[in-house]
Coordinates of C-alpha atoms in Angstrom, one line a residue:
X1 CA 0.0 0.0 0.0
X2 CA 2.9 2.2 0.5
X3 CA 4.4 1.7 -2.3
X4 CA 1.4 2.4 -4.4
X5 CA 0.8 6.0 -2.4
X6 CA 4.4 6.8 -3.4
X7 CA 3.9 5.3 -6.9
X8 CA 0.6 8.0 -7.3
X9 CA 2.6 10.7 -5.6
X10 CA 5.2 11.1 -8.4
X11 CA 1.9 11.2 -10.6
X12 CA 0.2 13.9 -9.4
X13 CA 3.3 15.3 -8.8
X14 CA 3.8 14.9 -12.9
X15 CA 0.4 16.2 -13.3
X16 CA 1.0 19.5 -11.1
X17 CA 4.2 19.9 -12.9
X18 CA 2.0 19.7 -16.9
X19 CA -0.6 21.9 -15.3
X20 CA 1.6 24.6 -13.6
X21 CA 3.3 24.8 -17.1
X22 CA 0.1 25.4 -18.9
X23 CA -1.2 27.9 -16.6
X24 CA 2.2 29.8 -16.6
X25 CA 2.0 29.8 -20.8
X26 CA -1.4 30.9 -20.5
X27 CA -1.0 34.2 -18.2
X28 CA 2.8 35.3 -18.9
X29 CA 2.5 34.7 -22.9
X30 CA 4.9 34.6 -25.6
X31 CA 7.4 32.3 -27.1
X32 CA 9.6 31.0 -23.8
X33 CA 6.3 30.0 -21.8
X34 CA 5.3 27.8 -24.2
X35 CA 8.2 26.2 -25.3
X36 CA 8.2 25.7 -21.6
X37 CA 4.9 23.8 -22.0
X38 CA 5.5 22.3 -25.2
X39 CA 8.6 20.3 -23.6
X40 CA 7.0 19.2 -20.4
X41 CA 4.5 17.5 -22.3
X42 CA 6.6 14.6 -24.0
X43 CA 8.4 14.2 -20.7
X44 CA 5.1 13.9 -18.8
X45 CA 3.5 11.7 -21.6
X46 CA 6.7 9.4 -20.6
X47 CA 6.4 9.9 -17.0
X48 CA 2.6 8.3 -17.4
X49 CA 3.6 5.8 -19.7
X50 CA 5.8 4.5 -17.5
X51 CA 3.1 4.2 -15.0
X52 CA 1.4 1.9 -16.8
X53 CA 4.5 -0.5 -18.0
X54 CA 5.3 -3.5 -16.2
X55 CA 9.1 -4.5 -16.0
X56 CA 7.8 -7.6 -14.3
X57 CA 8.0 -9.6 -17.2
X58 CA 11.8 -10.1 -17.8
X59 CA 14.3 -13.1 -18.4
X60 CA 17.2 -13.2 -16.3
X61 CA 20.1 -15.2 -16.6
X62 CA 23.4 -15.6 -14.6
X63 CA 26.4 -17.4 -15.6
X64 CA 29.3 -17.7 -12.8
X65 CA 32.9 -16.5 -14.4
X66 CA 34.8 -17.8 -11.3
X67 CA 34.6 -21.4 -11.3
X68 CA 35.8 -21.8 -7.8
X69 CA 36.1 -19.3 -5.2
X70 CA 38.1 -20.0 -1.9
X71 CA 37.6 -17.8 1.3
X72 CA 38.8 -14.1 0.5
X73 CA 38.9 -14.5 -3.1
X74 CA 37.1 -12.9 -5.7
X75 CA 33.9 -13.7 -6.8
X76 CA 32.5 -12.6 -11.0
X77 CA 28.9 -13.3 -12.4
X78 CA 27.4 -12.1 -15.5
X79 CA 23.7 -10.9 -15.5
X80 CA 21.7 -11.1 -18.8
X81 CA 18.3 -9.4 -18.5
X82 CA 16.2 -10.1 -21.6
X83 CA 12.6 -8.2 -22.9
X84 CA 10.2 -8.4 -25.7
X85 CA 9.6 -4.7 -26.4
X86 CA 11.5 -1.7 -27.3
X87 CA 9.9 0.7 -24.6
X88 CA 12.6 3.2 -24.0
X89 CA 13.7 2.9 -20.5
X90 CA 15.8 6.0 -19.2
X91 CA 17.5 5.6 -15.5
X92 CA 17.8 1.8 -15.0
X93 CA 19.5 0.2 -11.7
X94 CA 19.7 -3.6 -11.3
X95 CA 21.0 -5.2 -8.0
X96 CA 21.6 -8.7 -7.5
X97 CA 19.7 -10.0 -4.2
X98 CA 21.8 -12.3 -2.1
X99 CA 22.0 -14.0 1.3
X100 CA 22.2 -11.9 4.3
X101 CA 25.5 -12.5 4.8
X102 CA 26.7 -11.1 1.5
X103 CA 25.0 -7.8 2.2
X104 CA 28.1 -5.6 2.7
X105 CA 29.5 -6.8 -0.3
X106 CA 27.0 -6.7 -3.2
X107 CA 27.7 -4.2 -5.8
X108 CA 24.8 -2.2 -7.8
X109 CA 24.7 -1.5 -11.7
X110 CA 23.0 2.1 -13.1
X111 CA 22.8 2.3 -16.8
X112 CA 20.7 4.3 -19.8
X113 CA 19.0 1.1 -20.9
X114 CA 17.3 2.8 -24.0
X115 CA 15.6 1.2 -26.9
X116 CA 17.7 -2.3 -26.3
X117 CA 16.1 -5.3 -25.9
X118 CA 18.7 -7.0 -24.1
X119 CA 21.6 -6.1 -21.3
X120 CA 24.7 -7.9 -19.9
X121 CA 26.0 -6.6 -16.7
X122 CA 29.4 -7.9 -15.0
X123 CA 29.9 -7.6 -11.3
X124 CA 32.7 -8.7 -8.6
X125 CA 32.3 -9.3 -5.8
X126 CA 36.0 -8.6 -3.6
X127 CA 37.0 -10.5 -0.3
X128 CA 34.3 -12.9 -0.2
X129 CA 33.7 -14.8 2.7
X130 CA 33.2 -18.5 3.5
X131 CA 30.2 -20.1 3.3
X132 CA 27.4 -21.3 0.8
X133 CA 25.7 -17.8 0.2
X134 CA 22.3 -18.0 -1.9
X135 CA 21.7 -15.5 -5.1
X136 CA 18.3 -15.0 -5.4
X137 CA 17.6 -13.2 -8.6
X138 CA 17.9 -9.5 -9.5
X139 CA 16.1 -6.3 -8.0
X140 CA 15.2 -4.0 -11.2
X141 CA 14.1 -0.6 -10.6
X142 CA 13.4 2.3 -13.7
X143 CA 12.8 5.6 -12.9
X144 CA 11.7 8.9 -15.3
X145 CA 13.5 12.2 -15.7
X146 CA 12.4 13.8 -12.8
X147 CA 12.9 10.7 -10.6
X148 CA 9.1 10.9 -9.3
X149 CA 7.8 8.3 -11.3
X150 CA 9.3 5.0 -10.6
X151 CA 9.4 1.0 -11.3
X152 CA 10.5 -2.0 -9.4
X153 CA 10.6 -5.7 -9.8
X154 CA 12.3 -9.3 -8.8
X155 CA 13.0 -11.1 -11.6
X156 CA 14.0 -14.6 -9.4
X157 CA 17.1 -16.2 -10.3
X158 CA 18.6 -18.9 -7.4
X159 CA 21.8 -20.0 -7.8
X160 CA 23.9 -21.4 -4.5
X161 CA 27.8 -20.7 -4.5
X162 CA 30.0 -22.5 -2.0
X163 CA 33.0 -20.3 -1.3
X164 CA 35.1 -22.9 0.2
X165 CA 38.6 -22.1 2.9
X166 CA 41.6 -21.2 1.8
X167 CA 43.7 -24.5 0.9
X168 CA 47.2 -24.1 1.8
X169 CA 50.1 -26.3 -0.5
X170 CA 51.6 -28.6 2.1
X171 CA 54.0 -31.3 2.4
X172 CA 52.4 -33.9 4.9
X173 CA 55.1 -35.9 7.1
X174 CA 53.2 -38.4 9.4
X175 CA 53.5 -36.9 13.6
X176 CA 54.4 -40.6 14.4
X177 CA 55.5 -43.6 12.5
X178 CA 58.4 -44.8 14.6
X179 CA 58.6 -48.1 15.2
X180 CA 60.8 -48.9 18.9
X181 CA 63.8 -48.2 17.9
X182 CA 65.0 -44.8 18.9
X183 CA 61.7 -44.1 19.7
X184 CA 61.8 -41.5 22.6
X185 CA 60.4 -42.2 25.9
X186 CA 56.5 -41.5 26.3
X187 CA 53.9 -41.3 28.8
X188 CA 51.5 -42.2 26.3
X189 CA 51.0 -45.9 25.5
X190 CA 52.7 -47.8 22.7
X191 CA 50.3 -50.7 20.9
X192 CA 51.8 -54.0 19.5
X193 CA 51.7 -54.3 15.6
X194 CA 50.5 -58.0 14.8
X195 CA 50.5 -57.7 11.4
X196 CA 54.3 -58.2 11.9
X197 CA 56.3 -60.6 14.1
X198 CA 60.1 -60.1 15.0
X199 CA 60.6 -63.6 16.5
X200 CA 59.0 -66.0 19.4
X201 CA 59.0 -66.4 23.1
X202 CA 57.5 -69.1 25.6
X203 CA 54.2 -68.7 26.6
X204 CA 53.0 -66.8 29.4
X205 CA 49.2 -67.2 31.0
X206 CA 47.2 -64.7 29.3
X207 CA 48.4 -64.5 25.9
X208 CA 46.1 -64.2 23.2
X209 CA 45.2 -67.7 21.2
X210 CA 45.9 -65.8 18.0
X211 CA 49.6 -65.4 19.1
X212 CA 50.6 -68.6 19.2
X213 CA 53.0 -69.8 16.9
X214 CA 51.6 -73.5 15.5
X215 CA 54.4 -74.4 13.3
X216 CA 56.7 -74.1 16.4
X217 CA 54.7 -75.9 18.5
X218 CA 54.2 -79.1 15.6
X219 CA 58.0 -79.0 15.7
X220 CA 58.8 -79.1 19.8
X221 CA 55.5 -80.1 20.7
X222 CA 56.2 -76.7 23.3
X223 CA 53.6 -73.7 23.2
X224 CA 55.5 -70.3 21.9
X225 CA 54.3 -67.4 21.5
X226 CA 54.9 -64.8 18.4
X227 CA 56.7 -61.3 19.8
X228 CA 55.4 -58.2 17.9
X229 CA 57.1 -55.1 17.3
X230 CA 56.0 -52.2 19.4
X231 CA 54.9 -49.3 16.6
X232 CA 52.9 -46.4 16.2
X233 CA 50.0 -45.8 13.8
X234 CA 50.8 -43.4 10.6
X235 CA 47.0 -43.1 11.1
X236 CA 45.6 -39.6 12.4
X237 CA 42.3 -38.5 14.0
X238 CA 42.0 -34.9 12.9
X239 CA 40.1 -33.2 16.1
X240 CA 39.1 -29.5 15.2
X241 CA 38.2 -27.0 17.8
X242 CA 34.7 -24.8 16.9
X243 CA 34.8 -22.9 20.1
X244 CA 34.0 -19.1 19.3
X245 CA 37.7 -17.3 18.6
X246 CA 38.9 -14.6 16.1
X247 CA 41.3 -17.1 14.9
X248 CA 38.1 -19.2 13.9
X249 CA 38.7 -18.8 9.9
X250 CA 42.4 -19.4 10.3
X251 CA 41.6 -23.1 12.1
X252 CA 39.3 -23.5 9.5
X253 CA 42.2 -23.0 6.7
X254 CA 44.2 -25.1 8.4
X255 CA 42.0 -28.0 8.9
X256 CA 41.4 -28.0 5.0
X257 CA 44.5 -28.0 4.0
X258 CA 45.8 -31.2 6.4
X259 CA 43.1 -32.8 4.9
X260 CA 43.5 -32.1 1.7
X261 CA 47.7 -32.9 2.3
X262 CA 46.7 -36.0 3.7
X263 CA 44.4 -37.5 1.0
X264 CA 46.8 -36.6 -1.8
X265 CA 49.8 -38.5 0.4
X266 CA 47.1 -41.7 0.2
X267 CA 47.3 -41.5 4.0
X268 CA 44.6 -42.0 6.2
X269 CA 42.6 -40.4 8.7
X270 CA 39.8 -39.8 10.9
X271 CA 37.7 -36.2 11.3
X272 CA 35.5 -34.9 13.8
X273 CA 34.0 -31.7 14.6
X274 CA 32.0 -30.6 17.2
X275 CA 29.4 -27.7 18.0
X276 CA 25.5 -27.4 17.7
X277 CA 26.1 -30.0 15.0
X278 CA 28.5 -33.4 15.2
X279 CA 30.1 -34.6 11.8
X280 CA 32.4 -37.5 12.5
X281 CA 33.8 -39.3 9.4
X282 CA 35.9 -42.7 10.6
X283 CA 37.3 -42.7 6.9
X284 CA 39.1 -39.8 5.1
X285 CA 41.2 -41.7 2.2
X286 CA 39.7 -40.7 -1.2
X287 CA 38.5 -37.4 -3.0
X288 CA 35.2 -38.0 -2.5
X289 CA 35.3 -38.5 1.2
X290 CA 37.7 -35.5 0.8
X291 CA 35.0 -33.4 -1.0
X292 CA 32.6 -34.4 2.1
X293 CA 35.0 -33.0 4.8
X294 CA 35.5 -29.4 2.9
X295 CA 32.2 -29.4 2.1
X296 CA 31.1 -29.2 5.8
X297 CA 34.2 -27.0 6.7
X298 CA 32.4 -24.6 4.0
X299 CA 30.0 -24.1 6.2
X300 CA 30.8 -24.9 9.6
X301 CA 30.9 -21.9 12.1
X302 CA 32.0 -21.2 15.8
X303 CA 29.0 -22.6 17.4
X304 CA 30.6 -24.7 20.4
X305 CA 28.5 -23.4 23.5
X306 CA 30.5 -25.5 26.2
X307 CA 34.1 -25.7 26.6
X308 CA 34.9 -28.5 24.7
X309 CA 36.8 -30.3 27.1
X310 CA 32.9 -31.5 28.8
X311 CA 32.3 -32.2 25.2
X312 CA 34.1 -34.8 24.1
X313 CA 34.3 -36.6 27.4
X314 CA 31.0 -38.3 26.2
X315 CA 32.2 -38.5 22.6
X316 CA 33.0 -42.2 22.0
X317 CA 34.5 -42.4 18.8
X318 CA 37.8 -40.8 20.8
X319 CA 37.8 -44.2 22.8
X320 CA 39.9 -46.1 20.4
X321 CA 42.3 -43.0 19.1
X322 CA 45.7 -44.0 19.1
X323 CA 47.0 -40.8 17.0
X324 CA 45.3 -37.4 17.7
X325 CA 46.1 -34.0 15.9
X326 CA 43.9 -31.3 17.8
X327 CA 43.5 -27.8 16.0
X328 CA 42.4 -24.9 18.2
X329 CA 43.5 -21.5 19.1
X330 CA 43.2 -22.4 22.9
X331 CA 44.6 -25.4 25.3
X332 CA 44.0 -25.9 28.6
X333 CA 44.5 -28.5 31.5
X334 CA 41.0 -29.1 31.7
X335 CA 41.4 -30.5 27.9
X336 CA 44.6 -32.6 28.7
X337 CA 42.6 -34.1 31.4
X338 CA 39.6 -34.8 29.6
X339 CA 42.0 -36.4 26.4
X340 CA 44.0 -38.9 28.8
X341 CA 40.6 -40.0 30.4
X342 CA 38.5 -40.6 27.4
X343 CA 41.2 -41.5 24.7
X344 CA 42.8 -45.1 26.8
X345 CA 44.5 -45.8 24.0
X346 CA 46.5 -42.7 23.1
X347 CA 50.3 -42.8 21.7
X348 CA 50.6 -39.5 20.2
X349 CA 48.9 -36.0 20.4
X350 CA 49.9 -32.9 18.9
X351 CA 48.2 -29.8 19.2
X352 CA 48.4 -27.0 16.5
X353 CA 47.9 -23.8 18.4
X354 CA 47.3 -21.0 16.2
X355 CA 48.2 -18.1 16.9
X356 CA 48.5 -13.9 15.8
X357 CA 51.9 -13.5 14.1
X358 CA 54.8 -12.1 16.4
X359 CA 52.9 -12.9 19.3
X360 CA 55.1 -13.2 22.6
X361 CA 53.9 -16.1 25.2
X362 CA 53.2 -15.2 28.5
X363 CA 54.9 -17.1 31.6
X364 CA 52.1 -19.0 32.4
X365 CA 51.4 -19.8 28.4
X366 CA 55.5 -21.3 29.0
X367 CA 54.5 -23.1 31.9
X368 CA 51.6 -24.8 30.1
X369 CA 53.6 -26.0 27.2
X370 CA 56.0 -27.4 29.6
X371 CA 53.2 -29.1 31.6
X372 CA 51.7 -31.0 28.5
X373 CA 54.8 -31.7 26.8
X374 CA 56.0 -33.6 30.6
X375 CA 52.4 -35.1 30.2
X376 CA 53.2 -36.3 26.7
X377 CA 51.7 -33.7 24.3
X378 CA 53.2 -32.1 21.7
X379 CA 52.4 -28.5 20.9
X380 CA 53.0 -26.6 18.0
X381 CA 52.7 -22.9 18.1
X382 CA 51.7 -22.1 14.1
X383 CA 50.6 -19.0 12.4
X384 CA 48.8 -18.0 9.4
X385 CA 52.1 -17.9 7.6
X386 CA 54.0 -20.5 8.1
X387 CA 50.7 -23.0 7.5
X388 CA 53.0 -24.7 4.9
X389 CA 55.8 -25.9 7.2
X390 CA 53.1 -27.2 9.8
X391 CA 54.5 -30.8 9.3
X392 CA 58.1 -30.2 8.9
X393 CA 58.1 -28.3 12.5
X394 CA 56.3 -30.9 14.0
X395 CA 59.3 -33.2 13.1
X396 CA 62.2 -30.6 13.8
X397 CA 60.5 -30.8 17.5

């Protein structure tokens, strides 16, 4: 209803204007005055033909320039408005409606559309941020001379874009695949590979049936048992933090790219993530499974209400975790507590702290470290920049 009143505003405003010109001809006279006249008149007729056109019946269509867009990137699209008519449209403004969290960053188009039938308008979006943002068509508006008589339409249009994190090139060197020796000393359990026996023993109550070695005992008629070597898993469980922190994208970027360095090393791994929503995927080997991981990462956001140390105290797929790699922005013993009680069967953690560039640690921060590294945890301190060499410091270490 609003829009209707302002719609019939500009036309009496139109009409005042035609008839204020037609009384001024008629008292002052003369040649100016109705010239005056004569010229408001084709502007008017316009103004009211205007009125009476609908723009509502209009072909858009959008084709994407950038065929994959990463966090930050750059975003292009090309709009192509078709008509059936030649009705001159003056001041013409088209706007591409989008998701709400896309608002700061849409861009506007003004152009003399004229007699054309047809018109292609480019746009770019700069810096544009994760997530899977929704285009919903294109917001028309035509105005007349004056600006008092006006137009507008949606012409719907959906297309969903997935702007995906940042994917850092990384070499990926697995935390732990020592086998015992020169294996350093480590509170954190070591587990008996039985895929591979280094030689027999006698028995002993309480070995496993499986362990026995038959072919010795046809030969002395004496029960022997096979001895395994001690080794740990190339195998990680990738563990990412979605507390609420202003390093959130940067944890983000970095979980990406260890996956992605991982699948293209044809290691394997495990992922979970944690907030309002649980994803945990036992497998991570192959593209698609790959694709599956980013795709979620695309849209995950910092939505982890409790400290996530009460979290994943209940979480049982960390029971059987031999190899964790924990990504967060924040440690705390709380966390290390939580870890050594619900993951038994732990041999390795490292933690990738990320942190602001050139940032100093505090006393207590040294402390910490110290405290988990005597408790057997490995933390990394990694920033934005150095993203690449994640792996290779993890091994100087």
């Amino acid at each position: 209803m609003r829009k209707g009143l302002k719609h019939l505003k500009g036309v009496f405003g139109v009409i005042l204007l035609l008839v204020s010109a037609f009384i001024y001809a008629m008292f002052q006279g003369g040649f100016v005055s109705w010239f005056l006249f004569y010229l408001v008149i084709p502007l008017s007729a316009y103004s009211f033909l205007l009125f009476f056109y609908s723009i509502s019946k209009l072909e858009v269509e959008r084709t994407i320039e950038t065929r994959q867009v990463f966090s930050g990137g750059r975003f292009s699209a090309t709009i192509h408005v078709k008509r059936n008519n030649r009705f001159p449209l003056m001041y013409t403004s088209f706007e591409e409606k989008v998701s709400k969290n896309l608002l700061q960053t849409t861009s506007k188009q003004i152009t003399f559309w004229g007699w054309r039938k047809e018109f292609k308008w480019t746009y770019e979006i700069e810096h544009i941020p994760r997530g899977e943002h929704e285009l919903e068509g294109v917001i028309m508006r035509v105005s007349d001379l004056f600006g008092w008589v006006w137009k507008e339409a949606f012409i719907p249009s959906k297309k969903t874009i997935l702007v995906f994190p940042n994917l850092t090139e990384m070499v990926y060197i697995p935390i732990e695949t020592r086998y015992d020796q020169g294996a350093t000393a480590s509170r954190i359990q070591t587990m008996k590979d039985t895929s591979m026996a280094t030689g027999v023993r006698a028995y002993q109550p309480g070995d496993r049936v499986s362990w026995i070695h038959w072919k010795s005992f046809a030969r002395t008629q004496t029960l022997k048992t096979k001895e395994f070597e001690d080794r740990q898993s190339q195998d990680l469980f990738i563990l990412m933090d979605r507390s609420p922190s202003p390093l959130f994208e940067d944890i983000v970027d970095l979980t990406a790219s260890i996956m992605q360095a991982i699948v293209r090393n044809h290691s394997l791994s495990a992922f979970l993530s944690i907030g309002e929503t649980r994803l945990y995927i036992p497998t991570v080997q192959n593209e698609e499974q790959l694709h599956r991981v980013l795709y979620h990462l695309t849209k995950v956001q910092a939505d982890l209400k409790k400290p996530i140390e009460q979290v994943i105290v209940n979480d049982s797929s960390l029971a059987q975790v031999t190899s964790l790699l924990y990504l967060t922005s924040k440690i705390s013993y709380e966390w290390i507590e939580s870890i050594q009680k619900t993951a038994t069967n732990l041999r390795v953690c490292t933690c990738f702290l990320v942190k602001q560039k050139d940032l100093k640690l505090t006393q207590d921060e040294i402390a910490f470290h110290q405290y988990a590294a005597s408790r057997g945890f490995n933390i990394q301190i990694i920033t934005k920049e150095r993203f690449a060499q994640a792996f290779l410091e993890v091994n100087r270490s």
